[in-house]
Short mmCIF file of C-alpha atoms in Angstrom, two decimals:
data_model
loop_
_atom_site.label_atom_id
_atom_site.label_comp_id
_atom_site.label_asym_id
_atom_site.label_seq_id
_atom_site.Cartn_x
_atom_site.Cartn_y
_atom_site.Cartn_z
CA UNK Q 1 139.59 89.13 112.48
CA UNK Q 2 142.39 86.99 111.09
CA UNK Q 3 142.21 87.47 107.32
CA UNK Q 4 144.27 84.41 106.37
CA UNK Q 5 141.92 81.81 107.93
CA UNK Q 6 138.95 83.90 106.76
CA UNK Q 7 140.23 83.71 103.18
CA UNK Q 8 140.60 79.95 103.52
CA UNK Q 9 136.98 79.65 104.68
CA UNK Q 10 135.87 81.74 101.71
CA UNK Q 11 137.82 79.46 99.38
CA UNK Q 12 135.96 76.44 100.67
CA UNK Q 13 132.61 78.20 100.42
CA UNK Q 14 133.14 79.50 96.88
CA UNK Q 15 134.64 76.27 95.68
CA UNK Q 16 131.79 74.01 96.69
CA UNK Q 17 129.96 73.87 93.33
CA UNK Q 18 132.72 72.26 91.22
CA UNK Q 19 132.57 72.57 87.44
CA UNK Q 20 134.37 70.91 84.61
CA UNK Q 21 136.65 73.86 84.01
CA UNK Q 22 137.74 74.07 87.66
CA UNK Q 23 141.38 73.23 88.46
CA UNK Q 24 143.34 72.09 91.46
CA UNK Q 25 147.04 71.58 92.08
CA UNK Q 26 149.18 70.62 95.05
CA UNK Q 27 152.90 70.99 95.57
CA UNK Q 28 154.95 69.73 98.53
CA UNK Q 29 158.67 70.30 99.09
CA UNK Q 30 161.14 69.17 101.73
CA UNK Q 31 164.54 70.86 102.05
CA UNK Q 32 167.23 69.31 104.27
CA UNK Q 33 170.47 71.07 105.24
CA UNK Q 34 173.58 70.44 107.30
CA UNK Q 35 175.53 73.64 107.97
CA UNK Q 36 178.81 74.57 109.60
CA UNK Q 37 179.63 78.25 110.21
CA UNK Q 38 182.92 79.39 111.71
CA UNK Q 39 183.98 82.82 112.99
CA UNK Q 40 180.66 84.56 112.53
CA UNK Q 41 180.80 88.01 114.24
CA UNK Q 42 178.30 88.43 117.03
CA UNK Q 43 176.46 91.59 118.08
CA UNK Q 44 175.04 89.94 121.21
CA UNK Q 45 175.76 91.70 124.50
CA UNK Q 46 175.66 89.26 127.44
CA UNK Q 47 176.04 89.64 131.19
CA UNK Q 48 178.94 87.68 132.71
CA UNK Q 49 178.47 86.57 136.34
CA UNK Q 50 182.19 86.20 136.97
CA UNK Q 51 183.00 89.65 135.62
CA UNK Q 52 180.02 91.18 137.38
CA UNK Q 53 179.26 93.20 134.25
CA UNK Q 54 178.77 92.80 130.50
CA UNK Q 55 181.32 90.86 128.48
CA UNK Q 56 181.87 93.35 125.64
CA UNK Q 57 185.08 91.73 124.40
CA UNK Q 58 183.37 89.46 121.80
CA UNK Q 59 181.32 92.33 120.32
CA UNK Q 60 181.74 92.21 116.49
CA UNK Q 61 184.68 89.81 116.87
CA UNK Q 62 184.78 86.91 114.36
CA UNK Q 63 185.07 83.79 116.48
CA UNK Q 64 183.32 80.53 117.42
CA UNK Q 65 181.68 77.72 115.51
CA UNK Q 66 178.10 76.61 114.92
CA UNK Q 67 177.11 73.24 113.46
CA UNK Q 68 173.50 72.25 112.95
CA UNK Q 69 171.04 70.36 110.82
CA UNK Q 70 167.83 71.99 109.63
CA UNK Q 71 164.80 71.40 107.49
CA UNK Q 72 162.17 73.42 105.68
CA UNK Q 73 158.90 71.82 104.56
CA UNK Q 74 156.14 73.46 102.56
CA UNK Q 75 152.74 72.57 101.15
CA UNK Q 76 151.03 74.71 98.51
CA UNK Q 77 147.47 74.20 97.36
CA UNK Q 78 145.99 76.24 94.53
CA UNK Q 79 142.94 76.11 92.33
CA UNK Q 80 140.55 78.05 90.16
CA UNK Q 81 136.87 77.96 89.40
CA UNK Q 82 134.17 79.92 87.61
CA UNK Q 83 136.08 79.64 84.36
CA UNK Q 84 139.39 80.57 85.96
CA UNK Q 85 138.28 84.07 86.90
CA UNK Q 86 138.39 83.19 90.59
CA UNK Q 87 141.55 81.64 91.98
CA UNK Q 88 142.74 80.70 95.44
CA UNK Q 89 146.09 79.86 97.00
CA UNK Q 90 146.97 78.40 100.39
CA UNK Q 91 150.63 77.97 101.35
CA UNK Q 92 151.89 76.60 104.65
CA UNK Q 93 155.51 76.06 105.61
CA UNK Q 94 157.53 75.34 108.69
CA UNK Q 95 160.21 77.97 108.13
CA UNK Q 96 163.66 76.83 109.18
CA UNK Q 97 163.38 74.10 111.83
CA UNK Q 98 166.51 73.40 113.86
CA UNK Q 99 167.78 73.00 117.40
CA UNK Q 100 169.23 76.08 119.00
CA UNK Q 101 170.54 77.05 122.44
CA UNK Q 102 169.50 80.40 123.90
CA UNK Q 103 171.24 82.37 126.66
CA UNK Q 104 169.97 81.93 130.19
CA UNK Q 105 168.35 84.98 131.74
CA UNK Q 106 169.71 86.54 134.94
CA UNK Q 107 167.99 89.08 137.18
CA UNK Q 108 170.47 91.97 137.36
CA UNK Q 109 170.18 95.15 139.38
CA UNK Q 110 172.18 98.32 139.92
CA UNK Q 111 174.37 97.92 142.99
CA UNK Q 112 177.15 99.54 144.99
CA UNK Q 113 179.80 97.32 143.35
CA UNK Q 114 182.87 98.40 141.33
CA UNK Q 115 181.03 97.45 138.13
CA UNK Q 116 177.73 99.04 139.17
CA UNK Q 117 175.78 95.79 138.66
CA UNK Q 118 175.11 92.54 140.50
CA UNK Q 119 172.94 89.45 140.17
CA UNK Q 120 169.86 89.19 142.37
CA UNK Q 121 169.32 87.22 144.62
CA UNK Q 122 172.93 86.05 144.47
CA UNK Q 123 173.97 89.09 146.52
CA UNK Q 124 172.39 90.52 149.68
CA UNK Q 125 169.33 92.55 148.74
CA UNK Q 126 170.64 95.71 150.42
CA UNK Q 127 173.31 95.94 147.68
CA UNK Q 128 170.63 96.47 145.03
CA UNK Q 129 169.78 100.12 144.50
CA UNK Q 130 167.24 99.46 141.73
CA UNK Q 131 164.68 96.84 140.81
CA UNK Q 132 166.27 93.84 139.03
CA UNK Q 133 165.82 93.53 135.28
CA UNK Q 134 166.08 90.35 133.13
CA UNK Q 135 169.25 90.24 131.02
CA UNK Q 136 170.70 87.49 128.86
CA UNK Q 137 173.92 86.06 130.26
CA UNK Q 138 176.93 84.19 128.92
CA UNK Q 139 175.60 80.81 130.11
CA UNK Q 140 173.30 78.92 127.74
CA UNK Q 141 170.26 76.72 128.29
CA UNK Q 142 169.85 73.29 126.70
CA UNK Q 143 169.06 73.44 122.96
CA UNK Q 144 165.40 73.46 121.93
CA UNK Q 145 163.59 73.12 118.60
CA UNK Q 146 162.86 76.45 116.94
CA UNK Q 147 160.96 77.62 113.86
CA UNK Q 148 162.08 80.81 112.16
CA UNK Q 149 164.31 81.57 115.13
CA UNK Q 150 161.62 81.36 117.81
CA UNK Q 151 159.98 78.59 119.80
CA UNK Q 152 157.60 76.22 118.05
CA UNK Q 153 154.78 77.28 120.38
CA UNK Q 154 155.30 80.98 119.61
CA UNK Q 155 155.50 80.42 115.85
CA UNK Q 156 152.30 78.35 115.85
CA UNK Q 157 150.49 80.86 118.05
CA UNK Q 158 151.35 83.81 115.83
CA UNK Q 159 151.13 82.27 112.34
CA UNK Q 160 149.63 78.72 112.40
CA UNK Q 161 152.40 78.24 109.75
CA UNK Q 162 150.09 79.83 107.17
CA UNK Q 163 152.15 82.04 104.82
CA UNK Q 164 149.65 82.56 102.01
CA UNK Q 165 145.85 82.29 101.98
CA UNK Q 166 144.21 84.56 99.46
CA UNK Q 167 141.58 84.88 96.77
CA UNK Q 168 142.22 86.47 93.38
CA UNK Q 169 139.36 87.61 91.18
CA UNK Q 170 139.97 88.66 87.54
CA UNK Q 171 137.28 90.74 85.91
CA UNK Q 172 136.68 93.23 83.13
CA UNK Q 173 137.49 92.85 79.45
CA UNK Q 174 139.88 89.90 78.95
CA UNK Q 175 140.25 89.78 82.74
CA UNK Q 176 142.55 92.81 82.70
CA UNK Q 177 141.78 93.71 86.36
CA UNK Q 178 142.68 91.41 89.26
CA UNK Q 179 141.69 91.93 92.88
CA UNK Q 180 143.59 89.94 95.53
CA UNK Q 181 142.65 89.79 99.22
CA UNK Q 182 144.18 87.87 102.09
CA UNK Q 183 147.72 86.90 103.00
CA UNK Q 184 150.30 86.69 100.20
CA UNK Q 185 153.89 87.44 99.32
CA UNK Q 186 154.31 91.13 98.55
CA UNK Q 187 157.39 92.68 96.93
CA UNK Q 188 158.39 96.35 96.76
CA UNK Q 189 161.51 97.65 95.03
CA UNK Q 190 162.67 94.18 93.90
CA UNK Q 191 162.85 93.10 97.54
CA UNK Q 192 165.10 95.93 98.73
CA UNK Q 193 162.19 97.67 100.47
CA UNK Q 194 159.93 94.68 101.18
CA UNK Q 195 159.68 91.03 100.20
CA UNK Q 196 157.70 88.87 102.59
CA UNK Q 197 154.27 87.50 103.37
CA UNK Q 198 151.74 90.13 104.44
CA UNK Q 199 147.99 90.52 104.88
CA UNK Q 200 146.09 93.02 102.79
CA UNK Q 201 144.32 93.91 99.55
CA UNK Q 202 145.73 94.82 96.15
CA UNK Q 203 144.34 95.68 92.72
CA UNK Q 204 146.36 95.00 89.57
CA UNK Q 205 145.54 96.29 86.08
CA UNK Q 206 147.13 94.59 83.07
CA UNK Q 207 146.37 97.15 80.41
CA UNK Q 208 148.20 95.00 77.85
CA UNK Q 209 145.06 92.88 77.68
CA UNK Q 210 143.29 95.97 76.31
CA UNK Q 211 146.08 97.12 74.00
CA UNK Q 212 148.54 99.49 75.77
CA UNK Q 213 151.71 97.79 77.07
CA UNK Q 214 151.29 99.00 80.63
CA UNK Q 215 150.57 97.44 84.02
CA UNK Q 216 149.49 99.21 87.18
CA UNK Q 217 148.85 98.18 90.75
CA UNK Q 218 147.84 99.60 94.13
CA UNK Q 219 147.64 97.90 97.51
CA UNK Q 220 147.43 98.25 101.26
CA UNK Q 221 148.82 95.64 103.66
CA UNK Q 222 150.06 95.00 107.19
CA UNK Q 223 153.81 94.17 106.92
CA UNK Q 224 154.11 91.17 109.20
CA UNK Q 225 154.07 87.39 108.85
CA UNK Q 226 152.17 87.24 112.13
CA UNK Q 227 148.43 87.59 112.26
CA UNK Q 228 147.66 91.32 112.43
CA UNK Q 229 145.60 90.76 115.60
CA UNK Q 230 148.77 89.59 117.40
CA UNK Q 231 150.78 92.72 116.52
CA UNK Q 232 150.77 95.76 118.78
CA UNK Q 233 149.65 98.82 116.86
CA UNK Q 234 148.52 99.19 113.27
CA UNK Q 235 151.25 99.97 110.73
CA UNK Q 236 149.70 99.94 107.26
CA UNK Q 237 151.81 100.13 104.13
CA UNK Q 238 150.36 101.66 100.97
CA UNK Q 239 152.07 100.93 97.65
CA UNK Q 240 151.49 101.86 94.00
CA UNK Q 241 153.42 100.95 90.85
CA UNK Q 242 153.30 101.61 87.10
CA UNK Q 243 155.26 99.45 84.64
CA UNK Q 244 155.87 99.66 80.91
CA UNK Q 245 155.99 96.18 79.34
CA UNK Q 246 157.87 96.25 76.03
CA UNK Q 247 157.73 92.43 75.81
CA UNK Q 248 156.54 89.43 77.78
CA UNK Q 249 159.70 89.22 79.92
CA UNK Q 250 160.65 92.91 80.11
CA UNK Q 251 159.45 95.74 82.29
CA UNK Q 252 160.46 99.25 83.32
CA UNK Q 253 158.55 101.25 85.85
CA UNK Q 254 158.24 103.38 88.93
CA UNK Q 255 156.91 102.68 92.41
CA UNK Q 256 155.99 104.56 95.57
CA UNK Q 257 155.28 103.22 99.05
CA UNK Q 258 154.48 104.74 102.44
CA UNK Q 259 154.46 103.37 105.99
CA UNK Q 260 152.92 104.87 109.12
CA UNK Q 261 154.53 102.90 111.93
CA UNK Q 262 153.08 102.89 115.44
CA UNK Q 263 154.12 99.34 116.36
CA UNK Q 264 157.66 100.23 117.45
CA UNK Q 265 159.31 98.39 114.57
CA UNK Q 266 161.38 101.41 113.46
CA UNK Q 267 162.68 101.67 117.02
CA UNK Q 268 163.76 98.03 116.86
CA UNK Q 269 165.48 98.74 113.54
CA UNK Q 270 167.80 101.31 115.15
CA UNK Q 271 168.22 99.26 118.36
CA UNK Q 272 171.47 97.74 117.09
CA UNK Q 273 172.97 101.18 116.50
CA UNK Q 274 171.86 102.44 119.92
CA UNK Q 275 173.31 99.38 121.68
CA UNK Q 276 176.55 99.71 119.70
CA UNK Q 277 176.90 103.24 121.00
CA UNK Q 278 176.49 102.13 124.62
CA UNK Q 279 178.80 99.11 124.24
CA UNK Q 280 181.53 101.43 122.98
CA UNK Q 281 181.04 103.81 125.89
CA UNK Q 282 181.23 100.97 128.44
CA UNK Q 283 184.30 99.46 126.80
CA UNK Q 284 186.13 102.78 127.11
CA UNK Q 285 185.00 103.24 130.73
CA UNK Q 286 185.98 99.81 132.13
CA UNK Q 287 188.29 100.27 135.11
CA UNK Q 288 187.37 103.92 135.59
CA UNK Q 289 184.97 105.68 137.94
CA UNK Q 290 182.50 106.05 135.04
CA UNK Q 291 182.12 102.29 134.54
CA UNK Q 292 179.07 101.81 136.81
CA UNK Q 293 177.18 104.62 135.09
CA UNK Q 294 177.72 103.23 131.59
CA UNK Q 295 177.04 99.64 132.66
CA UNK Q 296 173.70 100.60 134.19
CA UNK Q 297 172.85 102.65 131.09
CA UNK Q 298 173.52 99.62 128.86
CA UNK Q 299 171.47 97.37 131.17
CA UNK Q 300 168.45 99.69 130.90
CA UNK Q 301 168.81 99.86 127.12
CA UNK Q 302 168.91 96.07 126.75
CA UNK Q 303 165.96 95.51 129.06
CA UNK Q 304 163.55 98.23 128.02
CA UNK Q 305 161.85 97.99 124.63
CA UNK Q 306 162.43 100.96 122.37
CA UNK Q 307 159.14 102.69 121.66
CA UNK Q 308 158.87 104.58 118.40
CA UNK Q 309 156.47 106.43 116.14
CA UNK Q 310 157.59 107.07 112.57
CA UNK Q 311 156.51 107.92 109.04
CA UNK Q 312 158.45 106.55 106.08
CA UNK Q 313 158.14 106.82 102.32
CA UNK Q 314 159.98 105.35 99.32
CA UNK Q 315 159.96 106.37 95.65
CA UNK Q 316 161.98 104.82 92.88
CA UNK Q 317 162.32 102.95 89.64
CA UNK Q 318 163.00 99.32 88.88
CA UNK Q 319 163.02 97.14 85.81
CA UNK Q 320 164.46 94.34 83.75
CA UNK Q 321 165.25 94.76 80.06
CA UNK Q 322 166.99 92.74 77.35
CA UNK Q 323 168.89 95.44 75.40
CA UNK Q 324 170.78 92.91 73.28
CA UNK Q 325 170.41 89.24 72.52
CA UNK Q 326 171.79 87.11 75.33
CA UNK Q 327 171.85 89.98 77.83
CA UNK Q 328 169.53 91.15 80.59
CA UNK Q 329 169.84 94.40 82.51
CA UNK Q 330 168.09 94.85 85.85
CA UNK Q 331 168.07 97.82 88.19
CA UNK Q 332 166.50 99.36 91.27
CA UNK Q 333 166.97 103.00 92.29
CA UNK Q 334 165.08 104.51 95.20
CA UNK Q 335 165.09 107.33 97.71
CA UNK Q 336 163.67 107.06 101.22
CA UNK Q 337 162.39 109.89 103.35
CA UNK Q 338 160.41 110.33 106.53
CA UNK Q 339 160.53 111.28 110.18
CA UNK Q 340 161.21 109.41 113.38
CA UNK Q 341 158.70 111.35 115.44
CA UNK Q 342 159.87 109.88 118.72
CA UNK Q 343 162.22 107.23 120.05
CA UNK Q 344 161.88 106.55 123.77
CA UNK Q 345 162.95 104.06 126.39
CA UNK Q 346 162.23 103.48 130.08
CA UNK Q 347 164.33 105.25 132.69
CA UNK Q 348 165.59 103.98 136.08
CA UNK Q 349 162.30 104.68 137.91
CA UNK Q 350 160.02 103.64 135.07
CA UNK Q 351 159.80 107.13 133.61
CA UNK Q 352 159.80 107.56 129.84
CA UNK Q 353 163.11 108.89 128.53
CA UNK Q 354 163.40 110.53 125.12
CA UNK Q 355 166.25 109.22 122.98
CA UNK Q 356 165.26 111.18 119.89
CA UNK Q 357 162.50 113.47 118.66
CA UNK Q 358 161.57 114.47 115.11
CA UNK Q 359 164.66 112.96 113.51
CA UNK Q 360 164.62 113.24 109.69
CA UNK Q 361 165.03 109.82 108.04
CA UNK Q 362 166.86 109.93 104.73
CA UNK Q 363 168.33 107.11 102.66
CA UNK Q 364 168.93 105.71 99.23
CA UNK Q 365 169.52 102.46 97.39
CA UNK Q 366 171.06 101.73 94.01
CA UNK Q 367 171.24 98.26 92.52
CA UNK Q 368 172.22 97.19 89.01
CA UNK Q 369 172.91 93.79 87.45
CA UNK Q 370 173.91 92.75 83.93
CA UNK Q 371 173.56 89.10 82.89
CA UNK Q 372 175.53 88.14 79.77
CA UNK Q 373 175.32 84.70 78.16
CA UNK Q 374 178.71 83.51 76.89
CA UNK Q 375 177.56 80.61 74.81
CA UNK Q 376 175.04 78.03 76.00
CA UNK Q 377 176.79 77.02 79.22
CA UNK Q 378 178.27 80.14 80.80
CA UNK Q 379 176.62 83.28 82.16
CA UNK Q 380 178.60 86.19 83.58
CA UNK Q 381 176.78 88.65 85.83
CA UNK Q 382 178.53 91.75 87.20
CA UNK Q 383 176.41 93.69 89.70
CA UNK Q 384 176.59 96.60 92.09
CA UNK Q 385 174.66 97.32 95.29
CA UNK Q 386 174.67 100.51 97.34
CA UNK Q 387 172.66 100.95 100.54
CA UNK Q 388 173.19 104.25 102.33
CA UNK Q 389 174.43 104.11 105.92
CA UNK Q 390 174.86 106.29 108.99
CA UNK Q 391 176.38 106.26 112.47
CA UNK Q 392 173.98 105.85 115.42
CA UNK Q 393 171.22 108.49 115.57
CA UNK Q 394 172.19 111.74 117.29
CA UNK Q 395 170.00 114.72 118.31
CA UNK Q 396 169.43 117.28 115.58
CA UNK Q 397 171.03 115.18 112.82
CA UNK Q 398 169.23 113.29 110.01
CA UNK Q 399 169.57 109.50 110.15
CA UNK Q 400 170.74 108.54 106.66
CA UNK Q 401 170.75 104.75 106.78
CA UNK Q 402 168.47 103.10 104.23
CA UNK Q 403 165.64 101.40 106.10
CA UNK Q 404 163.78 98.51 104.52
CA UNK Q 405 160.42 97.37 105.88
CA UNK Q 406 161.33 93.70 105.45
CA UNK Q 407 164.12 93.51 102.83
CA UNK Q 408 165.26 90.28 101.19
CA UNK Q 409 168.76 90.60 99.73
CA UNK Q 410 170.71 87.56 98.50
CA UNK Q 411 173.64 89.24 96.75
CA UNK Q 412 176.17 87.01 98.54
CA UNK Q 413 175.85 83.85 100.63
CA UNK Q 414 177.48 84.93 103.90
CA UNK Q 415 177.04 88.66 104.37
CA UNK Q 416 173.53 88.63 102.84
CA UNK Q 417 172.38 85.07 103.69
CA UNK Q 418 171.97 83.95 100.09
CA UNK Q 419 172.92 80.60 98.59
CA UNK Q 420 171.27 77.23 99.01
CA UNK Q 421 169.55 78.25 102.26
CA UNK Q 422 168.22 81.64 101.20
CA UNK Q 423 164.61 80.41 101.41
CA UNK Q 424 165.28 79.54 105.07
CA UNK Q 425 165.83 83.18 106.05
CA UNK Q 426 163.65 84.49 108.88
CA UNK Q 427 163.17 87.94 107.37
CA UNK Q 428 162.86 90.98 109.57
CA UNK Q 429 162.91 94.75 109.45
CA UNK Q 430 166.45 96.07 109.35
CA UNK Q 431 168.64 99.03 108.58
CA UNK Q 432 171.28 98.58 105.91
CA UNK Q 433 174.55 96.81 106.68
CA UNK Q 434 175.88 96.15 110.18
CA UNK Q 435 174.00 98.37 112.66
CA UNK Q 436 172.84 100.63 109.84
CA UNK Q 437 176.33 101.49 108.52
CA UNK Q 438 175.29 100.77 104.92
CA UNK Q 439 176.77 98.66 102.13
CA UNK Q 440 178.83 99.23 98.99
CA UNK Q 441 179.18 95.90 97.15
CA UNK Q 442 180.53 95.38 93.63
CA UNK Q 443 180.00 91.69 92.81
CA UNK Q 444 180.79 89.26 90.00
CA UNK Q 445 178.89 86.00 89.55
CA UNK Q 446 179.73 83.29 87.02
CA UNK Q 447 177.30 80.42 86.36
CA UNK Q 448 178.45 77.31 84.49
CA UNK Q 449 176.35 74.35 83.36
CA UNK Q 450 178.96 71.70 82.52
CA UNK Q 451 176.41 68.93 82.04
CA UNK Q 452 172.67 68.64 81.84
CA UNK Q 453 171.08 69.00 85.30
CA UNK Q 454 174.37 70.21 86.85
CA UNK Q 455 174.94 73.87 87.70
CA UNK Q 456 178.01 75.47 89.28
CA UNK Q 457 178.06 79.11 90.41
CA UNK Q 458 180.88 81.22 91.80
CA UNK Q 459 180.59 84.70 93.30
CA UNK Q 460 183.13 87.26 94.44
CA UNK Q 461 182.32 90.54 96.21
CA UNK Q 462 184.22 93.39 97.80
CA UNK Q 463 182.13 94.63 100.73
CA UNK Q 464 182.43 98.05 102.32
CA UNK Q 465 180.29 100.12 104.67
CA UNK Q 466 178.95 103.47 103.52
CA UNK Q 467 180.29 105.15 106.70
CA UNK Q 468 183.07 104.05 109.11
CA UNK Q 469 182.21 101.49 111.77
CA UNK Q 470 182.64 101.62 115.56
CA UNK Q 471 186.33 100.68 115.31
CA UNK Q 472 187.12 103.26 112.62
CA UNK Q 473 187.27 100.94 109.60
CA UNK Q 474 185.02 100.90 106.52
CA UNK Q 475 185.79 97.54 104.90
CA UNK Q 476 183.70 94.53 105.84
CA UNK Q 477 185.92 92.29 103.74
CA UNK Q 478 186.13 90.20 100.56
CA UNK Q 479 183.73 87.32 100.04
CA UNK Q 480 183.96 84.32 97.72
CA UNK Q 481 181.10 81.81 97.32
CA UNK Q 482 180.86 78.53 95.46
CA UNK Q 483 177.72 76.42 94.99
CA UNK Q 484 177.05 73.33 92.92
CA UNK Q 485 173.70 71.60 92.35
CA UNK Q 486 172.72 68.36 90.62
CA UNK Q 487 169.21 67.13 89.81
CA UNK Q 488 169.49 63.40 89.12
CA UNK Q 489 165.68 63.16 89.15
CA UNK Q 490 162.95 65.75 88.60
CA UNK Q 491 161.98 65.32 92.28
CA UNK Q 492 165.49 65.34 93.77
CA UNK Q 493 168.18 68.03 94.07
CA UNK Q 494 171.57 67.59 95.74
CA UNK Q 495 173.78 70.59 96.40
CA UNK Q 496 176.97 71.67 98.12
CA UNK Q 497 178.11 75.15 99.13
CA UNK Q 498 181.40 76.59 100.38
CA UNK Q 499 181.71 80.29 101.28
CA UNK Q 500 184.44 82.46 102.80
CA UNK Q 501 184.52 86.07 103.94
CA UNK Q 502 187.93 87.51 104.80
CA UNK Q 503 187.04 90.22 107.30
CA UNK Q 504 188.79 93.58 107.34
CA UNK Q 505 189.05 96.70 109.49
CA UNK Q 506 185.31 97.20 110.10
CA UNK Q 507 185.40 94.44 112.71
CA UNK Q 508 187.21 94.33 116.04
CA UNK Q 509 189.52 91.57 114.76
CA UNK Q 510 190.39 90.02 111.43
CA UNK Q 511 189.58 86.40 110.67
CA UNK Q 512 188.05 84.29 107.93
CA UNK Q 513 184.34 83.58 108.25
CA UNK Q 514 183.47 80.29 106.54
CA UNK Q 515 180.32 78.35 105.80
CA UNK Q 516 180.00 74.85 104.37
CA UNK Q 517 176.65 73.33 103.55
CA UNK Q 518 175.20 70.11 102.18
CA UNK Q 519 171.68 70.30 100.75
CA UNK Q 520 169.13 67.67 99.71
CA UNK Q 521 165.74 68.75 98.35
CA UNK Q 522 162.73 66.55 97.64
CA UNK Q 523 160.42 68.37 95.23
CA UNK Q 524 157.02 67.80 93.71
CA UNK Q 525 157.71 67.25 89.98
#
């Protein structure tokens, strides 16, 4: 059963007998963007027909340019009835809508060629010594419209564009207990573990309504934007938190969460690291007798889905306090543990091949931010972010990259996809940093409000990996971001953004990654 539509039906049923104390509100927003990105490093591995093998030269090389327009539209409906004790929310949005070109797909097979591969049926069939597999190639198809990075048809089929559809019931003395069921945005560890829409049930207890300044919550949900019925395997997440609330806008607490993954998502998380390993091996073998072996190995890895079975757990503390007037201190500290019970792929003859068994998963995250008001117009915010990293998984060794279920990090605009388009992000499960190598990022942000309704913000960050990358370096680079917004009307926002990341020795070549963006938002006042 799809809980999101079911919750919507329940809303309609419960809401039929309207009363004078019922409420209803609607909010619609339209966000328009034009974006130009230059020299963005690519981790795509594509088959080149002319080379007769994979073109590994562009791997993690800053090059190229991408220009596109995009939009993001949302509609939120909310209401309450029965004296406000029962509330409902329905939110639909398009995600990022843009035109995008995808690589064409070639049928490639192992062959008795110098590279070990050939396109079928471009060569005589007798040259193929294995069944052909579909691989993306260096040629691209005509651009198509996409939503959240996938075709419009696929996005509609899996989500119907419904992000939230839930009921919330407050009960008990002063309504201190609230039960929510359906699809809603769920955050764990201030977004470093999870921050996305998910389907499930949660119970929150605001003990402050009874006297003690404490809040508690427990919940179980399926961590996917897609309808749970469209996802292979059940991967429930259980979460619990306890917060001390010294004042209305302050909190300090602890949280725990656990995931039992049978859907293969943890395998997809480490896919980038596994592919990186095989790209490096092929690059070293080009022109030698070992080239065909490594090329065929990479082809199998790209074609076959990685199957996985894993258990993960997180425990930590997070909070936001105002220790002095005009200051705010926020933090998140967490440890991650678990086991990758198995990681498998498909071998040359369709047999299952073990890539890893019973690999311990260990990781940690540390985030701290201090906001200091310097007068009425300037805020200075130094921050620090650490996400543990690791080289690709190897037999018998713990994998120490911090794994987030669906993290949402906006520390900088380029490396972390923050800025004026951060709401456009198609969030997904990921290991920390590039291919799980981790992140060490001291950052300074300065916000200036020169005039009413005008805000200017600058950021600077020094970005390093927690462990060396595939080319031996540990420095991603130095990033500088600048954004400016103006709200001439309550329903209109105009913004500009200019970002630059000067890459360093982590990448295969050094260049300056840049992004320029023009934003126009139409908002419900």
